[in-house]
Amino acid sequence: MSRPRTTPGPVPSAPRNAPDTPRSAPRDGLGTGPGSSGDARDGGARDHAPWTAFGSDLHLDLTGRRAAGAGLRAALEDALREAVQDGRLAPGTRLPSSRALGEDLGIARNTVVEAYGQLTAEGWLGARPGSGTTVAERAAPRPAGRPAAVRADRRPTGRHDLLAGRPDLSLFPRSAWLASARRALAVAPHDAFDYGSPLGRIELRRALSDYLARVRGVRTDPDRLLVCAGFGQGLGLLAAALRGRGAGRIAVEGYGLPPQREVLRAAGLDLAPLPLDSHGARTDLLDGPGGGGGGADRLGAVLLTPAHQFPTGAALAADRRAAAVRWARERDGYVIEDDYDGEFRYDRQPLGAMQALDPDRVVYGGTAAKSLAPGLRLAWLALPDELVEPVARLKALADTMSPVTDQLTFAELITSGRYDRHVRRCRLHYRRRRDLLVTALAERAPQVRVTGIAAGLHAVLQLPPGSRPEAELLERARAAGLVLTGLDWYRAGPDAERALGLPAPENRSGAAPDTAPNAAPALVVGYATPPDHAFPAALDALCGILRES
Ligand SMILES: Cc1ncc(COP(=O)(O)O)c(C=O)c1O
């Protein structure tokens, strides 16, 4: 058997009924049991073996197996085998003595001796003179493959990360956040740490209400704001609330974030994609033949990114905004405004939030994912009166409320002015990045048109018709160590236009014409993502593959 693992195991208190269980006296004053001090009879070879003193610690269920007709010994063997197999008993774990286990389980010591013997013969356990019985080092078969990948695990990796959707994480304002956390925790009342309103901490809702009015023109108040774990969660809550009110479908932009569409579908809504053009989503079609629908088919809402269409970058034109709000009023629907990067506008006047047009019909959603970090999982919804109660009820069901300490810290960050300073610094940083990208492409890949860059953290690079197909370009990008996506990845599906009763598209007519003419390839580049030191190399690699496109 190979050396026991060095991870200290659970430290037992003095084993009462285990005369043949290794006992030890702590030698170094740090450990209190065999897991940390070594054993006089063993010269320390198993000093750090995970250690199980009592049968009851093993959580062996014999009764179920006995009830199913297994004999005592077979039931014990089975239960031990299963514990090793599913990893509860890690390789190297020392098992209780046969006497201790027998006493704990209320069975004869001999039965345990026989079961240990059988499992040792099968290779699950090992025995060494003086060491007692341990789980064999390679006893636990590795599970086939990996567990189902979670979203983050599915992220492709490469040397140059230009995947759109994330900020430069090296800009996270660690000192400002720490200072705000210190201050917020120092002044928080005791009851701040209790269960609280599913809407979130009042300090943050007050701070957000003022902040959003000032920088985005949002018309709300603390009683209508809900703090959630990312806009993704807020969207799921809204979708479930709308479903609960009888909506069967939701209109989405013809190109958008695929995980958001998954969230909507998971809530039971069908999607009705709206075509895009250079003025944003065709909200005028909401009133068309496919836009109504009654019964189970009822179109209950439209999800839009009005400030900066994701990913094509168009700003939703004033008449399109008005058309969406008109539709919502007339059809008892809602507009969900995803203001995911509203803070980052470079060249033109900031476009105020669409929510101000009608706070009773437009839900405003914002997030700290771009301005601070996605890992914070901090976002907010400004809700119409009618949706406050149903959405808050669903939030309470989902996770009671968002964690308090980050809410208090974020509230302090805002009210102290540190958040404004941080956002201003980031805006300059990303604007410089964008300018570097535009300049490099103009010099080294002049055939590429860069669009969608008046705001945000990403750009769309359109290649001329006749270029290599998008899939081939992406393959070359991958080979060059670049992590990025093509525009097609964001497409809402082949039925984008049909869903609202339009003729089937001949080409990529669901996108803005100036972003994807004649299905010419287009890449979506997150220029904010790499830290400063990695950006020049990423830019070089990008220009390299585009030069040969
Ligand atoms: C279009 C869009 N909306 C919203 C978000 C933010 O989502 P969340 O707050 O769940 O991280 C992102 C982040 O990538 C996004 O790209």
XYZ file of C-alpha atoms and ligand atoms in Angstrom:
565
model
C 0.000 0.000 0.000
C 1.265 3.462 -0.725
C 1.871 6.116 1.850
C -1.169 7.365 3.673
C -2.489 10.745 2.594
C -1.153 13.693 4.430
C -4.447 15.495 4.913
C -5.309 15.591 8.598
C -8.534 13.751 9.200
C -11.260 14.489 11.661
C -9.788 14.614 15.113
C -11.507 12.177 17.435
C -12.035 12.685 21.096
C -10.651 9.914 23.308
C -11.914 6.679 21.779
C -13.801 4.962 24.575
C -14.373 1.480 23.355
C -11.471 0.987 21.109
C -8.640 -0.836 22.785
C -7.207 -1.933 19.466
C -7.782 1.472 17.904
C -4.518 3.406 17.703
C -4.409 5.875 20.504
C -1.957 8.645 20.698
C -0.745 11.355 22.932
C -0.213 14.694 21.227
C 3.511 15.308 20.913
C 3.759 18.740 19.531
C 1.022 20.473 21.417
C -0.758 21.354 18.185
C -2.642 18.195 17.433
C -4.953 16.387 19.719
C -5.184 12.978 18.119
C -3.656 10.485 15.779
C -4.499 12.536 12.749
C -2.022 15.158 13.844
C 0.518 13.575 16.136
C 1.581 10.100 15.152
C 1.303 6.808 16.905
C 3.813 5.174 19.176
C 3.332 1.723 17.663
C 3.715 2.761 14.113
C 6.707 5.018 13.971
C 4.616 7.797 12.418
C 4.046 6.202 8.981
C 0.342 6.883 9.364
C 0.693 10.092 11.310
C -1.633 12.002 9.103
C -4.038 9.372 7.885
C -7.670 10.419 7.927
C -9.070 8.608 10.862
C -12.439 7.272 11.788
C -12.868 6.205 15.380
C -16.457 5.122 15.595
C -18.756 3.082 13.460
C -21.417 5.725 13.927
C -19.071 8.217 12.184
C -19.213 6.067 9.094
C -22.953 6.499 8.653
C -23.359 2.910 7.589
C -26.949 2.025 6.943
C -27.429 -1.632 7.659
C -31.116 -1.568 8.465
C -32.250 -0.795 4.928
C -30.110 -3.578 3.548
C -31.226 -5.978 6.274
C -34.837 -5.156 5.493
C -34.112 -5.967 1.869
C -33.059 -9.432 2.949
C -29.279 -9.159 3.165
C -27.432 -11.072 5.873
C -25.599 -9.047 8.498
C -22.155 -9.564 7.064
C -23.299 -8.943 3.478
C -25.115 -5.790 4.607
C -21.978 -4.474 6.279
C -19.791 -5.311 3.281
C -22.234 -3.593 0.971
C -22.476 -0.489 3.083
C -18.686 -0.191 3.374
C -18.186 -0.812 -0.334
C -20.678 1.918 -1.159
C -19.032 4.364 1.266
C -15.663 3.783 -0.423
C -17.125 3.919 -3.893
C -18.972 7.205 -3.465
C -15.951 8.822 -1.809
C -17.365 9.209 1.709
C -14.433 7.080 2.860
C -11.421 8.552 1.121
C -8.390 6.447 0.201
C -6.095 6.186 3.221
C -8.856 6.591 5.788
C -8.230 4.371 8.783
C -11.294 2.405 9.812
C -12.371 1.754 13.374
C -11.161 -1.428 14.966
C -13.346 -4.433 14.431
C -14.281 -4.345 18.088
C -15.220 -0.663 18.054
C -17.259 -0.984 14.892
C -18.941 -4.138 16.177
C -19.906 -2.376 19.390
C -21.132 0.730 17.620
C -23.245 -1.218 15.195
C -24.371 -3.727 17.804
C -23.018 -6.709 15.897
C -20.437 -9.372 16.674
C -16.809 -8.363 16.304
C -16.238 -11.470 14.199
C -18.765 -10.306 11.621
C -16.760 -7.123 11.208
C -13.487 -9.094 11.010
C -14.976 -11.235 8.233
C -16.364 -8.223 6.355
C -13.022 -6.399 6.581
C -11.305 -9.580 5.387
C -13.617 -9.915 2.403
C -13.231 -6.278 1.370
C -9.462 -6.514 1.801
C -9.452 -9.521 -0.487
C -11.500 -7.545 -3.022
C -9.026 -4.678 -2.856
C -11.301 -2.083 -1.284
C -9.480 -2.109 2.030
C -5.923 -2.762 3.075
C -4.413 -4.037 6.259
C -0.903 -3.675 7.534
C 0.369 -5.082 10.800
C 0.100 -2.382 13.415
C -1.787 -0.027 11.144
C -5.260 -1.395 11.484
C -7.531 -1.421 8.478
C -7.482 1.426 5.993
C -9.273 2.267 2.771
C -7.035 1.169 -0.098
C -5.303 4.014 -1.888
C -6.868 3.305 -5.238
C -10.040 1.753 -3.971
C -12.407 4.482 -5.071
C -12.869 4.137 -8.808
C -12.693 7.492 -10.541
C -16.101 8.531 -11.724
C -16.363 8.241 -15.479
C -15.818 11.696 -17.001
C -16.470 14.878 -15.068
C -19.715 15.913 -13.484
C -22.001 17.847 -15.780
C -20.214 21.084 -16.561
C -21.556 24.204 -14.957
C -21.642 27.392 -16.964
C -18.286 28.709 -15.785
C -16.631 25.362 -16.460
C -17.766 25.530 -20.040
C -15.782 28.702 -20.628
C -13.281 28.023 -23.356
C -9.733 28.778 -22.377
C -6.851 30.168 -24.363
C -3.897 32.487 -24.096
C -5.767 35.603 -25.205
C -9.151 36.073 -23.589
C -11.333 38.393 -25.677
C -14.647 36.858 -24.763
C -17.291 39.585 -24.548
C -19.246 40.131 -21.376
C -16.683 40.668 -18.664
C -14.774 43.635 -17.318
C -11.031 43.761 -16.660
C -11.104 41.961 -13.317
C -7.768 43.461 -12.333
C -9.607 46.786 -11.951
C -11.759 45.561 -9.082
C -11.431 48.366 -6.506
C -10.062 46.232 -3.695
C -9.016 49.063 -1.356
C -12.209 51.040 -1.881
C -14.306 47.912 -1.352
C -12.385 47.063 1.814
C -12.716 50.605 3.145
C -16.455 50.545 2.445
C -16.869 47.106 4.008
C -15.047 48.260 7.138
C -17.168 51.370 7.465
C -20.442 49.622 6.595
C -19.902 46.829 9.106
C -18.846 49.267 11.808
C -22.081 51.226 11.618
C -24.576 48.474 10.715
C -27.210 47.834 13.374
C -27.318 44.317 14.857
C -30.544 43.544 13.047
C -28.813 44.066 9.709
C -27.472 40.538 10.116
C -30.906 39.014 10.613
C -33.236 37.618 7.987
C -34.671 40.644 6.263
C -36.802 41.864 3.399
C -36.515 39.860 0.178
C -36.246 43.247 -1.549
C -32.802 43.672 0.012
C -31.201 45.972 2.572
C -32.847 49.352 2.793
C -29.430 51.101 2.854
C -28.637 49.756 -0.608
C -32.091 50.374 -2.008
C -31.927 54.002 -0.853
C -28.446 54.441 -2.306
C -29.442 52.826 -5.605
C -32.638 54.812 -5.880
C -30.689 58.109 -5.690
C -27.806 56.856 -7.822
C -30.000 55.520 -10.626
C -32.057 58.705 -10.733
C -28.863 60.776 -10.976
C -26.885 58.790 -13.549
C -29.567 56.960 -15.575
C -32.715 59.022 -15.015
C -34.531 56.023 -13.510
C -37.784 56.932 -11.736
C -38.154 54.686 -8.745
C -37.953 54.596 -4.957
C -36.540 52.146 -2.390
C -39.873 50.309 -2.036
C -39.845 49.383 -5.696
C -36.250 48.247 -5.892
C -35.228 44.621 -5.466
C -31.628 43.499 -5.019
C -30.906 40.171 -6.692
C -28.052 37.769 -7.366
C -27.146 39.043 -10.820
C -29.468 40.266 -13.550
C -29.742 36.614 -14.550
C -31.573 35.847 -11.335
C -33.729 38.960 -11.663
C -34.707 37.917 -15.176
C -35.649 34.433 -13.982
C -37.802 35.877 -11.202
C -39.520 38.237 -13.634
C -40.127 35.449 -16.120
C -41.688 33.261 -13.435
C -43.842 36.155 -12.217
C -45.044 36.874 -15.767
C -45.748 33.199 -16.339
C -47.761 33.263 -13.124
C -49.798 36.130 -14.585
C -50.645 34.138 -17.685
C -47.911 35.099 -20.143
C -46.932 32.333 -22.556
C -44.334 34.136 -24.648
C -41.729 36.851 -24.361
C -40.201 38.827 -27.223
C -36.415 38.937 -27.270
C -33.912 40.628 -29.537
C -32.902 38.583 -32.581
C -29.385 38.498 -31.189
C -28.770 38.379 -27.462
C -27.157 36.508 -24.620
C -27.936 32.776 -24.976
C -27.958 32.079 -21.201
C -30.689 34.689 -20.803
C -32.817 32.838 -23.334
C -32.196 29.630 -21.373
C -33.417 31.369 -18.217
C -36.609 32.487 -19.957
C -37.292 29.061 -21.426
C -36.622 27.412 -18.084
C -39.370 29.593 -16.614
C -41.764 28.146 -19.186
C -41.897 31.048 -21.644
C -41.654 30.617 -25.404
C -39.433 33.087 -27.201
C -40.486 35.430 -29.966
C -37.300 36.934 -31.452
C -37.489 40.433 -32.913
C -35.343 41.315 -35.920
C -32.723 44.011 -35.448
C -31.514 46.826 -37.632
C -29.237 49.764 -37.045
C -31.932 51.432 -34.889
C -32.117 48.466 -32.561
C -34.876 45.889 -32.165
C -37.942 46.155 -34.412
C -40.333 46.884 -31.567
C -42.799 48.228 -34.140
C -43.502 44.551 -34.939
C -44.810 43.898 -31.440
C -48.118 45.281 -32.644
C -48.090 43.114 -35.762
C -49.839 39.821 -36.461
C -47.493 37.747 -34.303
C -47.275 40.288 -31.516
C -50.614 39.747 -29.866
C -51.770 36.285 -29.126
C -54.183 35.371 -26.415
C -54.549 32.466 -24.052
C -51.484 30.330 -23.464
C -49.773 32.092 -26.345
C -50.030 35.549 -24.795
C -47.006 37.777 -25.354
C -46.386 39.106 -21.855
C -43.166 41.089 -22.180
C -40.267 42.157 -24.348
C -36.659 41.968 -23.194
C -34.499 44.764 -24.599
C -30.994 46.222 -24.242
C -31.945 49.770 -25.289
C -28.792 51.687 -24.327
C -26.425 49.354 -26.196
C -27.928 46.386 -27.978
C -26.138 43.228 -26.912
C -24.119 42.275 -28.838
C -24.578 44.369 -32.013
C -24.186 47.699 -30.192
C -27.063 49.757 -31.660
C -28.874 52.245 -29.439
C -32.640 51.767 -29.525
C -34.125 54.681 -31.474
C -36.646 56.989 -29.807
C -39.584 55.804 -31.955
C -38.734 52.165 -31.188
C -38.667 52.955 -27.469
C -42.033 54.668 -27.751
C -43.446 51.754 -29.773
C -42.429 49.232 -27.114
C -43.954 51.274 -24.312
C -47.148 51.821 -26.329
C -47.429 48.104 -26.954
C -46.929 47.374 -23.224
C -49.642 49.844 -22.216
C -52.153 48.642 -24.772
C -51.583 44.905 -24.290
C -51.013 44.814 -20.526
C -47.419 43.801 -21.214
C -44.049 44.805 -19.776
C -40.770 45.978 -21.189
C -37.734 44.546 -19.408
C -34.826 46.931 -19.846
C -31.444 45.241 -19.410
C -29.098 48.177 -18.740
C -26.049 45.931 -18.442
C -23.369 48.487 -19.344
C -25.165 51.812 -19.019
C -22.205 53.362 -17.160
C -19.841 52.926 -20.069
C -20.710 55.400 -22.785
C -17.866 57.131 -24.584
C -18.714 59.282 -27.540
C -22.285 60.400 -27.329
C -24.430 61.800 -24.592
C -25.582 59.080 -22.250
C -28.989 57.808 -23.267
C -31.249 57.891 -20.247
C -33.024 54.751 -19.145
C -36.098 53.813 -21.104
C -37.827 53.066 -17.808
C -38.413 56.804 -17.285
C -40.937 56.715 -20.162
C -43.293 54.643 -18.051
C -42.198 53.185 -14.696
C -45.485 51.233 -14.549
C -44.709 49.358 -17.755
C -40.910 49.188 -17.890
C -38.852 47.097 -15.486
C -35.350 48.507 -15.205
C -32.533 46.012 -14.564
C -28.965 46.947 -13.703
C -25.946 44.952 -12.555
C -22.549 45.335 -10.914
C -21.207 42.635 -13.246
C -19.493 45.111 -15.578
C -18.868 48.061 -13.283
C -17.392 45.985 -10.427
C -17.225 42.226 -11.001
C -19.577 39.464 -12.162
C -18.544 37.296 -9.216
C -20.233 39.677 -6.786
C -23.609 38.552 -8.101
C -25.138 41.924 -7.338
C -27.876 43.375 -9.483
C -31.117 45.263 -9.066
C -34.572 45.632 -10.537
C -36.707 48.775 -10.424
C -40.173 47.257 -10.532
C -43.606 48.546 -11.483
C -45.965 48.533 -8.506
C -47.863 45.500 -9.722
C -44.764 43.335 -9.935
C -43.200 44.200 -6.571
C -45.146 41.660 -4.553
C -44.961 38.676 -6.943
C -41.269 39.165 -7.703
C -40.361 39.675 -4.023
C -42.301 36.522 -3.136
C -40.339 34.528 -5.720
C -37.051 36.013 -4.500
C -37.908 34.955 -0.943
C -38.637 31.462 -2.210
C -35.410 31.340 -4.212
C -32.918 32.376 -1.540
C -34.676 34.404 1.178
C -32.705 37.522 0.198
C -29.301 38.475 -1.175
C -26.345 38.334 1.239
C -26.269 41.323 3.548
C -22.596 42.211 3.920
C -22.036 42.867 0.229
C -25.222 44.911 0.059
C -24.117 47.106 2.957
C -20.660 47.471 1.451
C -22.000 48.395 -1.968
C -24.379 50.936 -0.405
C -21.417 52.568 1.348
C -19.347 52.463 -1.832
C -22.082 54.431 -3.592
C -22.888 56.961 -0.864
C -19.208 57.668 -0.159
C -18.600 58.621 -3.791
C -16.047 55.820 -4.221
C -18.248 54.047 -6.757
C -18.476 57.157 -8.953
C -14.713 57.553 -8.866
C -14.211 53.888 -9.722
C -16.659 53.991 -12.646
C -15.016 57.145 -13.995
C -11.594 55.485 -13.840
C -12.911 52.366 -15.598
C -14.593 54.433 -18.279
C -11.284 56.096 -19.165
C -9.501 52.758 -19.088
C -11.965 51.009 -21.402
C -12.145 53.973 -23.731
C -8.371 53.837 -24.127
C -8.627 50.113 -24.816
C -11.276 50.660 -27.423
C -9.177 53.322 -29.125
C -6.172 50.980 -29.203
C -8.323 48.301 -30.802
C -9.720 50.658 -33.423
C -6.284 52.063 -34.279
C -4.649 48.640 -34.511
C -7.388 47.304 -36.783
C -7.293 50.384 -39.013
C -3.579 49.871 -39.520
C -3.316 46.121 -39.654
C -6.678 44.827 -40.851
C -8.265 47.770 -42.691
C -10.879 45.589 -44.378
C -12.572 45.095 -41.006
C -15.435 47.386 -39.959
C -15.627 47.975 -36.231
C -19.141 48.681 -34.965
C -21.049 48.998 -31.722
C -18.245 50.906 -30.026
C -19.937 54.054 -28.760
C -20.431 52.293 -25.462
C -19.762 49.139 -23.540
C -16.898 46.720 -23.258
C -17.024 44.920 -26.579
C -17.012 45.585 -30.313
C -18.375 43.796 -33.359
C -15.813 43.282 -36.112
C -17.470 42.825 -39.483
C -15.557 41.255 -42.297
C -16.371 42.002 -45.901
C -18.564 39.619 -47.891
C -16.416 36.939 -49.475
C -14.224 36.533 -46.389
C -13.661 33.117 -44.894
C -16.761 31.693 -43.213
C -17.202 32.632 -39.567
C -16.656 29.074 -38.356
C -13.325 28.872 -40.171
C -12.250 32.209 -38.769
C -13.108 31.055 -35.282
C -11.123 27.888 -35.813
C -8.094 29.948 -36.797
C -8.659 32.181 -33.771
C -8.716 29.128 -31.525
C -5.501 27.856 -33.050
C -3.896 31.239 -32.331
C -4.909 30.945 -28.667
C -7.724 33.503 -28.930
C -10.910 33.072 -26.938
C -13.803 34.874 -28.590
C -17.129 34.221 -30.278
C -18.678 34.893 -33.647
C -21.876 36.901 -33.959
C -23.777 33.772 -34.860
C -23.385 32.385 -31.330
C -25.771 35.089 -30.102
C -28.479 34.462 -32.686
C -31.873 33.718 -31.207
C -32.517 30.851 -33.602
C -33.339 30.103 -37.182
C -36.952 31.099 -36.696
C -36.119 34.593 -35.528
C -38.395 36.358 -37.950
C -41.086 33.741 -38.387
C -41.858 33.850 -34.681
C -43.539 37.197 -35.099
C -45.311 36.277 -38.284
C -42.716 37.577 -40.712
C -41.408 35.894 -43.838
C -38.548 33.485 -43.273
C -35.151 35.167 -43.497
C -32.993 34.631 -46.521
C -29.850 35.454 -44.680
C -28.927 36.868 -41.366
C -31.666 39.461 -41.491
C -32.239 39.158 -37.749
C -29.158 41.301 -37.199
C -28.594 44.928 -37.902
C -27.859 45.196 -41.647
C -24.727 47.127 -40.906
C -23.465 44.453 -38.583
C -24.059 41.374 -40.690
C -24.721 41.966 -44.333
C -25.228 38.859 -46.434
C -24.180 36.605 -43.631
C -20.638 37.949 -43.827
C -18.650 36.830 -40.826
C -18.494 38.984 -37.734
C -16.560 38.540 -34.517
C -17.605 39.826 -31.111
C -14.545 41.029 -29.242
C -14.472 41.794 -25.528
C -11.677 44.331 -25.456
C -12.084 45.005 -21.737
C -11.423 41.459 -20.643
C -7.621 41.034 -20.558
C -5.590 42.792 -17.900
C -3.331 45.572 -19.213
C -0.193 43.493 -19.484
C -1.967 40.889 -21.668
C -3.819 43.248 -23.981
C -1.066 44.028 -26.552
C -0.414 40.318 -27.175
C -4.132 39.643 -27.527
C -4.418 42.502 -30.002
C -1.453 41.141 -31.999
C -3.021 37.691 -32.169
C -6.362 39.160 -33.249
C -4.838 41.307 -35.985
C -2.852 38.276 -37.112
C -5.894 36.147 -37.856
C -7.840 39.048 -39.360
C -5.036 39.973 -41.732
C -5.428 36.560 -43.310
C -9.201 36.555 -43.305
C -26.495 41.481 -22.042
C -26.122 41.263 -20.618
N -27.029 41.497 -19.681
C -26.749 41.314 -18.370
C -25.526 40.862 -17.965
C -25.243 40.691 -16.515
O -25.740 39.541 -16.003
P -25.472 39.183 -14.481
O -25.791 40.385 -13.667
O -26.395 38.040 -14.227
O -24.031 38.786 -14.356
C -24.564 40.579 -18.903
C -23.264 40.057 -18.473
O -22.526 39.415 -19.190
C -24.857 40.790 -20.273
O -23.937 40.574 -21.214
